Amino acid sequence: MRTLSEGDILFILLAVRWTLLLSLIAFLGGAVGGLAVALARTGEIRALRLLARGYITVFQGTPLLMQLFLAFFVPSIFGINVDPWTAAALGLSLHASAFLGEIWRGSIETVPHGQTEAATALGLRYWPRMALVVVPQAVRIAIPPTIGFLVQLIKATSLASIIGFVELTRAAQIINNATFRPFTLFGLVALVYFVICWPLSAYSRRIERKLTLASR
Amino acid sequence: MAVSEPPGERAPVVTMRGVSKWFGSFQVLRAIDLDVHRAERIVVCGPSGSGKSTLIRCLNQLEAHQDGTITVDGVELRPDLPGIEAVRREIGMVFQRFNLFPHLTALENCMLAPMKVRGLSRAAAEEAARTYLARVRIPEQAHKYPVQLSGGQQQRVAIARSLCMNPKIMLFDEPTSALDPEMVGEVLDVMVELAESGMTMVVVTHEMGFARRVADRVVFMDQGEIVEVAPPAAFFDHPRNERTRRFLSQILPAGLPETN
């Protein structure tokens, strides 16, 4: 055991960048996957609808930790070695795809069917219809719950510490193993998460209030 | 039944032969035969649930029919028709609830399809949009969003939006039913002008004054069938079918057709 030094604190604080980077990658991956899931869920092809629904059901019905374990260990069964980075990014992206897909499906479905009909009657095909008419209207509704999920996702990156990915939580664990100052260290970690997440939550609440007012 | 002689020797824009459609086990359209000729104005009326909206929604395949043939502008419509969009862009449609795009201004509503479907330049699309907004008498509202417009104004923008595509035929699905009474007139006026300009029109409406004034033929539907087709004078003054007479007595309060 040794005493806690400034270097230790710096080590933990610098690890925030891996938390943020992992969150960003998972969010972007989840956005791409989520858009695909949402479009498949609301589209006209039955097989795709069922597939997307099954995907959402599986990922919403299992713990994220198990998803991360599977992302880490399954590829090695097929002889592919994945590092914790890849596994965490992959696992969290797949997780985010399911949740964002479901959030965005709901948002797309709040756009009245008459909008699709009017665009169809004007001769617009599926992609321009979605891109120019439906999605721009769905986005407004989707912003607050999407930010809400982003907050969940940032906090969920702490689970990646268990598969050996050194981010904020894992960094604190490492220092704690050497110094045993759990209250200080994990209190600091919690504070850092809070400083990142709280402004996002506040922003999401503000937008939501604005939308509620606008819809009156 | 149904197919009465067209006025003159004009080619049909729309031909429906034996068109049937079911929603589940409920038959909404029963062997519909109808021709719409170029520059002809047809008013479709009938009690609610008679299939009149479904009929015009089949003409641009917002609803697929299950039996019979529909030909629009020489193209036979099938649900799996690969180029169905090419047919749709020649058919304007005005909806009961306007269905303007709320995130776009009146002008942008009118410019969207000409640019994205017809490939017009922004300048050309804007010029056309301004022309048609002027024609429906709301040029000064071009930069307003739909929520800032009254129902009557929104419906006139919707008409302009359809006209910007230069359609060969215009379909109206109860265009005044969702409007406050004082706004019905301004929309009907625009439709009358459009009719006078020679546009081919199929109008589902309960506005019998409009039918009498504008229609070449009035089609009466009941329970998915075309019961009677006649020019307005004959239709209102000498309805042949008992069901037509009963409908008219309900919709025209005095039991007498209004005159104008």
Coordinates of C-alpha atoms in Angstrom, one line a residue:
Chain A
M1 CA 0.0 0.0 0.0
R2 CA 1.2 3.5 -0.8
T3 CA -0.3 7.0 -0.4
L4 CA -2.5 8.6 -2.9
S5 CA -0.5 11.1 -5.1
E6 CA -1.4 13.9 -7.4
G7 CA -0.2 11.7 -10.2
D8 CA -2.8 9.1 -9.3
I9 CA -5.6 11.7 -9.5
L10 CA -4.3 12.9 -12.8
F11 CA -4.2 9.3 -14.1
I12 CA -7.9 8.9 -13.2
L13 CA -8.9 12.3 -14.7
L14 CA -7.0 11.6 -17.9
A15 CA -8.9 8.3 -18.2
V16 CA -12.0 10.4 -18.8
R17 CA -11.0 10.7 -22.4
W18 CA -11.4 7.0 -22.9
T19 CA -14.8 7.1 -21.3
L20 CA -15.8 10.0 -23.6
L21 CA -14.2 8.4 -26.7
L22 CA -15.9 5.1 -26.0
S23 CA -19.2 6.8 -25.4
L24 CA -18.8 8.7 -28.7
I25 CA -18.0 5.6 -30.7
A26 CA -20.8 3.6 -29.1
F27 CA -23.2 6.5 -29.8
L28 CA -22.2 6.9 -33.4
G29 CA -22.3 3.1 -34.0
G30 CA -25.6 3.0 -32.2
A31 CA -26.9 5.9 -34.3
V32 CA -26.1 4.1 -37.6
G33 CA -27.5 0.8 -36.3
G34 CA -30.4 2.4 -34.6
L35 CA -31.5 4.2 -37.8
A36 CA -31.3 0.9 -39.6
V37 CA -33.4 -0.8 -36.9
A38 CA -35.9 2.1 -36.8
L39 CA -36.4 2.1 -40.6
A40 CA -36.6 -1.7 -40.6
R41 CA -39.2 -1.6 -37.8
T42 CA -41.4 0.9 -39.6
G43 CA -40.8 -0.3 -43.2
E44 CA -42.9 -2.3 -45.5
I45 CA -40.8 -5.5 -45.6
R46 CA -42.2 -8.0 -43.1
A47 CA -39.1 -10.1 -42.7
L48 CA -37.0 -7.0 -41.9
R49 CA -39.7 -5.8 -39.4
L50 CA -39.6 -9.1 -37.6
L51 CA -35.8 -9.3 -37.6
A52 CA -35.5 -5.8 -36.1
R53 CA -38.1 -6.6 -33.5
G54 CA -36.3 -9.7 -32.5
Y55 CA -33.0 -7.8 -32.3
I56 CA -34.6 -5.2 -30.0
T57 CA -36.2 -7.8 -27.8
V58 CA -33.0 -9.7 -27.3
F59 CA -30.9 -6.7 -26.5
Q60 CA -33.5 -5.0 -24.3
G61 CA -34.1 -8.3 -22.5
T62 CA -30.5 -9.1 -21.5
P63 CA -28.0 -7.3 -19.2
L64 CA -25.5 -5.1 -20.9
L65 CA -22.8 -6.8 -19.0
M66 CA -23.6 -10.1 -20.6
Q67 CA -23.6 -8.4 -24.0
L68 CA -20.1 -7.1 -23.3
F69 CA -18.9 -10.5 -22.2
L70 CA -20.3 -12.1 -25.3
A71 CA -18.7 -9.4 -27.5
F72 CA -15.4 -10.1 -25.8
F73 CA -15.4 -13.8 -25.7
V74 CA -17.5 -15.0 -28.6
P75 CA -15.1 -13.8 -31.4
S76 CA -12.2 -15.8 -29.7
I77 CA -14.3 -19.0 -30.2
F78 CA -13.9 -18.4 -33.9
G79 CA -10.2 -17.7 -33.5
I80 CA -10.6 -13.9 -33.8
N81 CA -8.8 -12.2 -30.9
V82 CA -10.5 -8.9 -29.9
D83 CA -9.0 -6.4 -27.6
P84 CA -11.1 -4.8 -24.9
W85 CA -11.4 -1.7 -27.0
T86 CA -13.0 -3.4 -29.9
A87 CA -15.2 -5.6 -27.7
A88 CA -16.4 -2.7 -25.7
A89 CA -17.1 -0.5 -28.8
L90 CA -18.9 -3.4 -30.5
G91 CA -20.9 -4.5 -27.5
L92 CA -22.0 -0.9 -26.6
S93 CA -22.8 -0.1 -30.2
L94 CA -25.0 -3.1 -30.6
H95 CA -26.7 -2.3 -27.3
A96 CA -27.2 1.3 -28.3
S97 CA -28.6 0.3 -31.7
A98 CA -31.4 -1.6 -30.1
F99 CA -32.4 1.2 -27.7
L100 CA -32.0 4.1 -30.2
G101 CA -33.8 2.0 -32.8
E102 CA -36.8 1.6 -30.5
I103 CA -36.7 5.3 -29.5
W104 CA -36.6 6.4 -33.1
R105 CA -39.2 3.9 -34.2
G106 CA -41.6 5.6 -31.7
S107 CA -40.6 9.0 -33.0
I108 CA -41.2 8.0 -36.6
E109 CA -44.6 6.6 -35.8
T110 CA -45.7 9.8 -34.1
V111 CA -45.5 11.5 -37.6
P112 CA -49.1 11.3 -38.9
H113 CA -49.6 8.8 -41.7
G114 CA -51.1 11.6 -43.8
Q115 CA -47.6 13.0 -44.2
T116 CA -46.4 9.9 -45.8
E117 CA -49.5 9.8 -48.0
A118 CA -49.1 13.3 -49.2
A119 CA -45.5 12.7 -50.0
T120 CA -46.3 9.5 -51.8
A121 CA -49.1 11.2 -53.8
L122 CA -46.6 13.8 -54.9
G123 CA -44.5 11.0 -56.4
L124 CA -41.7 10.9 -53.8
R125 CA -40.1 7.5 -53.4
Y126 CA -39.3 5.9 -50.1
W127 CA -35.9 7.4 -49.4
P128 CA -36.6 11.0 -50.2
R129 CA -40.0 10.6 -48.5
M130 CA -38.3 9.5 -45.3
A131 CA -35.3 12.0 -45.6
L132 CA -37.3 15.1 -46.5
V133 CA -40.7 14.6 -44.9
V134 CA -40.8 12.0 -42.1
V135 CA -37.4 12.1 -40.4
P136 CA -37.2 15.9 -40.1
Q137 CA -40.5 15.8 -38.2
A138 CA -39.5 12.8 -36.1
V139 CA -36.1 14.3 -35.1
R140 CA -37.8 17.1 -33.1
I141 CA -39.6 14.5 -31.0
A142 CA -36.6 12.2 -30.8
I143 CA -34.1 14.7 -29.4
P144 CA -35.0 14.6 -25.6
P145 CA -35.2 10.8 -25.3
T146 CA -32.1 10.4 -27.4
I147 CA -30.1 12.7 -25.1
G148 CA -31.6 10.8 -22.2
F149 CA -30.2 7.6 -23.6
L150 CA -26.8 9.1 -24.3
V151 CA -26.6 9.8 -20.6
Q152 CA -27.4 6.2 -19.9
L153 CA -24.8 5.1 -22.4
I154 CA -22.0 7.3 -20.9
K155 CA -22.7 5.8 -17.5
A156 CA -22.9 2.3 -19.0
T157 CA -19.3 2.6 -20.4
S158 CA -18.2 2.0 -16.8
L159 CA -19.2 -1.7 -17.3
A160 CA -16.4 -1.9 -19.9
S161 CA -14.0 -1.9 -17.0
I162 CA -15.0 -5.5 -16.3
I163 CA -13.6 -6.7 -19.6
G164 CA -10.4 -4.9 -18.9
F165 CA -11.0 -1.6 -20.7
V166 CA -9.2 1.2 -18.8
E167 CA -11.6 4.1 -18.7
L168 CA -12.6 6.3 -15.8
T169 CA -13.9 3.6 -13.5
R170 CA -11.2 1.0 -14.3
A171 CA -8.5 3.7 -13.7
A172 CA -9.9 4.4 -10.2
Q173 CA -10.0 0.7 -9.5
I174 CA -6.4 0.3 -10.4
I175 CA -5.4 3.3 -8.2
N176 CA -7.6 2.0 -5.4
N177 CA -5.9 -1.4 -5.5
A178 CA -2.6 0.3 -4.7
T179 CA -3.7 3.0 -2.3
F180 CA -7.0 1.8 -0.8
R181 CA -8.8 5.1 -0.7
P182 CA -12.2 3.9 -2.0
F183 CA -14.3 6.7 -0.7
T184 CA -12.1 9.5 -2.1
L185 CA -11.5 7.7 -5.4
F186 CA -15.0 6.5 -6.3
G187 CA -16.5 9.7 -4.9
L188 CA -14.3 11.5 -7.4
V189 CA -15.3 9.1 -10.2
A190 CA -19.0 9.6 -9.4
L191 CA -18.5 13.4 -9.4
V192 CA -16.8 13.2 -12.9
Y193 CA -19.7 11.2 -14.3
F194 CA -22.1 13.7 -12.8
V195 CA -20.3 16.7 -14.3
I196 CA -20.5 15.1 -17.7
C197 CA -24.1 13.8 -17.5
W198 CA -26.0 16.4 -15.6
P199 CA -25.7 19.2 -18.2
L200 CA -26.9 16.8 -20.8
S201 CA -29.9 15.9 -18.7
A202 CA -30.6 19.5 -18.0
Y203 CA -30.4 20.3 -21.7
S204 CA -32.7 17.5 -22.6
R205 CA -35.3 18.7 -20.1
R206 CA -35.1 22.2 -21.5
I207 CA -35.7 21.0 -25.0
E208 CA -38.5 18.8 -23.8
R209 CA -40.2 21.7 -22.1
K210 CA -39.8 23.8 -25.3
L211 CA -41.4 21.0 -27.4
T212 CA -44.3 20.7 -24.9
L213 CA -44.9 24.4 -25.1
A214 CA -44.7 24.4 -28.9
S215 CA -47.2 21.6 -29.2
R216 CA -49.9 23.4 -27.2
Chain B
M1 CA -75.1 0.4 -65.3
A2 CA -72.5 2.9 -64.2
V3 CA -70.7 3.9 -67.4
S4 CA -72.7 6.7 -69.0
E5 CA -71.7 8.3 -72.3
P6 CA -68.9 10.8 -72.0
P7 CA -69.4 14.3 -73.3
G8 CA -67.9 14.3 -76.7
E9 CA -65.2 12.1 -78.2
R10 CA -62.4 12.7 -75.6
A11 CA -60.0 10.0 -74.6
P12 CA -60.3 8.7 -71.1
V13 CA -57.6 9.6 -68.7
V14 CA -58.8 7.1 -66.2
T15 CA -60.5 3.8 -67.0
M16 CA -61.8 1.5 -64.2
R17 CA -63.2 -1.9 -65.1
G18 CA -64.6 -4.3 -62.5
V19 CA -62.5 -2.8 -59.7
S20 CA -63.1 -4.5 -56.4
K21 CA -61.4 -4.1 -53.1
W22 CA -61.7 -5.7 -49.7
F23 CA -60.6 -4.5 -46.2
G24 CA -60.3 -8.0 -44.6
S25 CA -63.6 -9.6 -45.3
F26 CA -65.4 -6.3 -45.9
Q27 CA -65.8 -5.4 -49.5
V28 CA -65.4 -1.7 -49.9
L29 CA -65.5 -1.5 -53.7
R30 CA -67.8 -3.8 -55.8
A31 CA -67.0 -4.1 -59.5
I32 CA -66.5 -0.4 -60.2
D33 CA -66.7 0.7 -63.8
L34 CA -65.9 4.3 -64.5
D35 CA -64.2 6.4 -67.2
V36 CA -62.9 9.9 -66.6
H37 CA -62.2 11.8 -69.8
R38 CA -59.8 14.6 -70.4
A39 CA -61.0 17.9 -68.9
E40 CA -64.0 16.2 -67.4
R41 CA -65.2 17.1 -63.9
I42 CA -66.6 14.3 -61.9
V43 CA -68.1 14.7 -58.4
V44 CA -68.4 11.5 -56.3
C45 CA -70.9 11.6 -53.5
G46 CA -72.6 9.1 -51.2
P47 CA -73.0 8.2 -47.6
S48 CA -70.0 7.8 -45.4
G49 CA -68.5 4.3 -45.7
S50 CA -69.8 4.0 -49.3
G51 CA -66.2 3.6 -50.6
K52 CA -65.9 7.0 -52.4
S53 CA -62.6 7.9 -50.8
T54 CA -61.3 4.4 -51.4
L55 CA -62.2 4.8 -55.0
I56 CA -60.1 7.8 -55.6
R57 CA -57.3 6.5 -53.4
C58 CA -57.1 3.6 -55.8
L59 CA -56.4 5.9 -58.7
N60 CA -53.0 6.8 -57.3
Q61 CA -52.6 3.5 -55.5
L62 CA -52.5 4.9 -52.0
E63 CA -54.8 1.9 -51.7
A64 CA -54.2 -1.2 -53.8
H65 CA -57.2 -2.8 -55.5
Q66 CA -57.5 -6.5 -55.6
D67 CA -59.6 -7.2 -58.6
G68 CA -60.3 -5.6 -62.0
T69 CA -58.2 -3.1 -63.9
I70 CA -57.4 0.6 -63.5
T71 CA -55.7 2.4 -66.3
V72 CA -54.4 6.0 -65.7
D73 CA -53.0 7.9 -68.6
G74 CA -52.5 4.7 -70.5
V75 CA -50.7 2.8 -67.7
E76 CA -52.3 -0.1 -66.0
L77 CA -51.9 0.2 -62.3
R78 CA -50.8 -2.8 -60.2
P79 CA -49.6 -2.7 -56.6
D80 CA -46.2 -4.0 -57.6
L81 CA -45.8 -1.7 -60.6
P82 CA -42.2 -0.6 -60.6
G83 CA -42.8 2.8 -62.0
I84 CA -45.8 3.7 -59.9
E85 CA -44.1 7.0 -58.8
A86 CA -44.1 8.1 -62.5
V87 CA -47.9 7.7 -62.6
R88 CA -48.4 9.3 -59.2
R89 CA -46.5 12.5 -60.1
E90 CA -49.1 13.0 -62.9
I91 CA -51.9 12.8 -60.4
G92 CA -52.5 15.6 -57.9
M93 CA -54.3 14.8 -54.7
V94 CA -55.8 17.1 -52.1
F95 CA -56.7 15.6 -48.8
Q96 CA -59.4 16.3 -46.2
R97 CA -56.8 17.2 -43.6
F98 CA -54.6 19.2 -46.0
N99 CA -51.5 17.2 -45.0
L100 CA -49.1 20.1 -45.5
F101 CA -45.5 19.4 -44.4
P102 CA -45.4 21.3 -41.1
H103 CA -41.6 21.8 -41.1
L104 CA -41.7 23.6 -44.4
T105 CA -43.1 27.0 -45.4
A106 CA -46.0 27.3 -47.8
L107 CA -43.5 28.1 -50.5
E108 CA -41.2 25.1 -49.6
N109 CA -44.2 22.8 -49.5
C110 CA -44.8 23.7 -53.1
M111 CA -41.2 23.5 -54.2
L112 CA -40.3 20.1 -52.6
A113 CA -41.7 17.7 -55.1
P114 CA -41.0 19.7 -58.3
M115 CA -37.3 19.8 -57.2
K116 CA -37.0 16.2 -55.9
V117 CA -39.3 14.4 -58.3
R118 CA -39.3 16.5 -61.5
G119 CA -35.7 17.7 -61.0
L120 CA -36.5 21.4 -61.4
S121 CA -33.9 23.9 -60.3
R122 CA -34.6 25.8 -57.1
A123 CA -35.3 29.0 -59.1
A124 CA -37.7 27.3 -61.5
A125 CA -39.5 25.5 -58.7
E126 CA -39.8 28.8 -56.7
E127 CA -41.2 30.6 -59.8
A128 CA -43.8 27.9 -60.3
A129 CA -44.6 27.9 -56.6
R130 CA -45.2 31.6 -56.5
T131 CA -47.3 31.5 -59.6
Y132 CA -49.6 28.8 -58.1
L133 CA -49.7 30.4 -54.7
A134 CA -50.9 33.6 -56.5
R135 CA -53.4 31.6 -58.4
V136 CA -54.9 30.3 -55.1
R137 CA -54.8 33.9 -53.9
I138 CA -52.3 33.6 -51.0
P139 CA -49.0 34.9 -52.6
E140 CA -48.4 37.0 -49.4
Q141 CA -48.4 33.8 -47.2
A142 CA -45.5 32.2 -49.1
H143 CA -43.1 32.3 -46.1
K144 CA -45.5 31.3 -43.4
Y145 CA -45.5 27.8 -41.9
P146 CA -48.7 25.7 -42.0
V147 CA -49.5 26.3 -38.3
Q148 CA -49.6 30.1 -39.0
L149 CA -52.3 29.6 -41.7
S150 CA -56.0 29.1 -41.3
G151 CA -57.6 25.9 -42.5
G152 CA -58.8 27.5 -45.7
Q153 CA -55.4 28.9 -46.4
Q154 CA -53.7 25.6 -45.7
Q155 CA -56.1 23.8 -48.1
R156 CA -55.4 26.4 -50.8
V157 CA -51.6 25.8 -50.3
A158 CA -52.2 22.1 -50.6
I159 CA -54.0 22.7 -53.9
A160 CA -51.1 24.9 -55.1
R161 CA -48.6 22.2 -54.0
S162 CA -50.4 19.6 -56.2
L163 CA -50.7 22.0 -59.1
C164 CA -46.9 22.7 -59.0
M165 CA -46.4 19.2 -60.3
N166 CA -48.4 20.0 -63.4
P167 CA -50.7 17.0 -62.9
K168 CA -52.9 15.7 -65.7
I169 CA -55.7 15.0 -63.2
M170 CA -56.6 16.3 -59.8
L171 CA -58.2 14.2 -57.1
F172 CA -60.0 15.8 -54.2
D173 CA -60.8 13.8 -51.1
E174 CA -63.5 15.7 -49.2
P175 CA -61.4 18.9 -49.5
T176 CA -63.8 21.1 -47.4
S177 CA -65.0 18.6 -44.8
A178 CA -62.4 19.6 -42.2
L179 CA -62.9 23.3 -42.7
D180 CA -64.9 25.8 -40.6
P181 CA -68.0 26.8 -42.5
E182 CA -66.8 30.3 -43.3
M183 CA -63.7 28.9 -45.0
V184 CA -65.5 26.5 -47.4
G185 CA -66.2 29.2 -49.9
E186 CA -62.7 30.3 -50.5
V187 CA -61.5 26.7 -51.2
L188 CA -64.5 26.0 -53.5
D189 CA -63.9 29.2 -55.4
V190 CA -60.3 28.0 -56.2
M191 CA -61.7 24.7 -57.3
V192 CA -64.2 26.2 -59.5
E193 CA -61.5 28.3 -61.2
L194 CA -59.4 25.2 -61.6
A195 CA -62.4 23.5 -63.2
E196 CA -62.9 26.4 -65.6
S197 CA -59.2 26.2 -66.6
G198 CA -59.9 22.8 -68.1
M199 CA -58.3 20.6 -65.4
T200 CA -59.5 17.0 -65.2
M201 CA -61.0 16.6 -61.8
V202 CA -62.4 13.8 -59.6
V203 CA -63.9 15.4 -56.5
V204 CA -65.3 13.5 -53.5
T205 CA -67.5 16.0 -51.7
H206 CA -70.8 16.7 -50.0
E207 CA -70.9 20.2 -51.5
M208 CA -73.9 19.7 -53.7
G209 CA -73.9 23.3 -54.8
F210 CA -70.4 22.8 -56.2
A211 CA -71.5 19.6 -57.9
R212 CA -74.4 21.3 -59.6
R213 CA -72.3 24.2 -60.7
V214 CA -69.1 22.4 -61.8
A215 CA -69.6 18.7 -62.4
D216 CA -70.0 17.2 -65.9
R217 CA -71.2 14.0 -64.2
V218 CA -72.2 13.2 -60.7
V219 CA -71.4 9.7 -59.4
F220 CA -73.5 8.3 -56.5
M221 CA -72.0 5.5 -54.5
D222 CA -73.5 3.4 -51.8
Q223 CA -72.1 0.3 -50.1
G224 CA -69.2 0.1 -52.4
E225 CA -71.2 0.2 -55.6
I226 CA -71.8 3.0 -58.2
V227 CA -75.5 3.3 -58.0
E228 CA -76.1 6.1 -60.4
V229 CA -74.1 8.3 -62.8
A230 CA -75.8 11.3 -64.4
P231 CA -75.2 14.9 -65.4
P232 CA -76.0 17.2 -62.4
A233 CA -79.3 18.5 -63.7
A234 CA -80.7 15.0 -64.2
F235 CA -79.0 13.7 -61.1
F236 CA -80.5 16.3 -58.8
D237 CA -83.9 16.8 -60.5
H238 CA -84.7 13.3 -61.7
P239 CA -82.7 10.8 -59.7
R240 CA -83.7 7.4 -61.0
N241 CA -82.6 5.1 -58.2
E242 CA -84.5 4.9 -54.9
R243 CA -81.2 5.0 -52.9
T244 CA -80.1 8.2 -54.7
R245 CA -83.4 9.8 -53.9
R246 CA -83.1 8.8 -50.2
F247 CA -79.6 10.1 -50.0
L248 CA -80.5 13.4 -51.7
S249 CA -83.5 13.9 -49.4
Q250 CA -81.2 13.5 -46.4
I251 CA -78.4 15.8 -47.7
L252 CA -80.6 18.5 -49.2
P253 CA -82.7 19.6 -46.2
A254 CA -85.8 20.7 -48.1
G255 CA -85.8 17.6 -50.2
L256 CA -85.2 19.9 -53.1
P257 CA -82.0 20.5 -54.9
E258 CA -80.6 24.0 -54.4
T259 CA -80.5 26.1 -57.5
N260 CA -77.8 28.6 -58.5

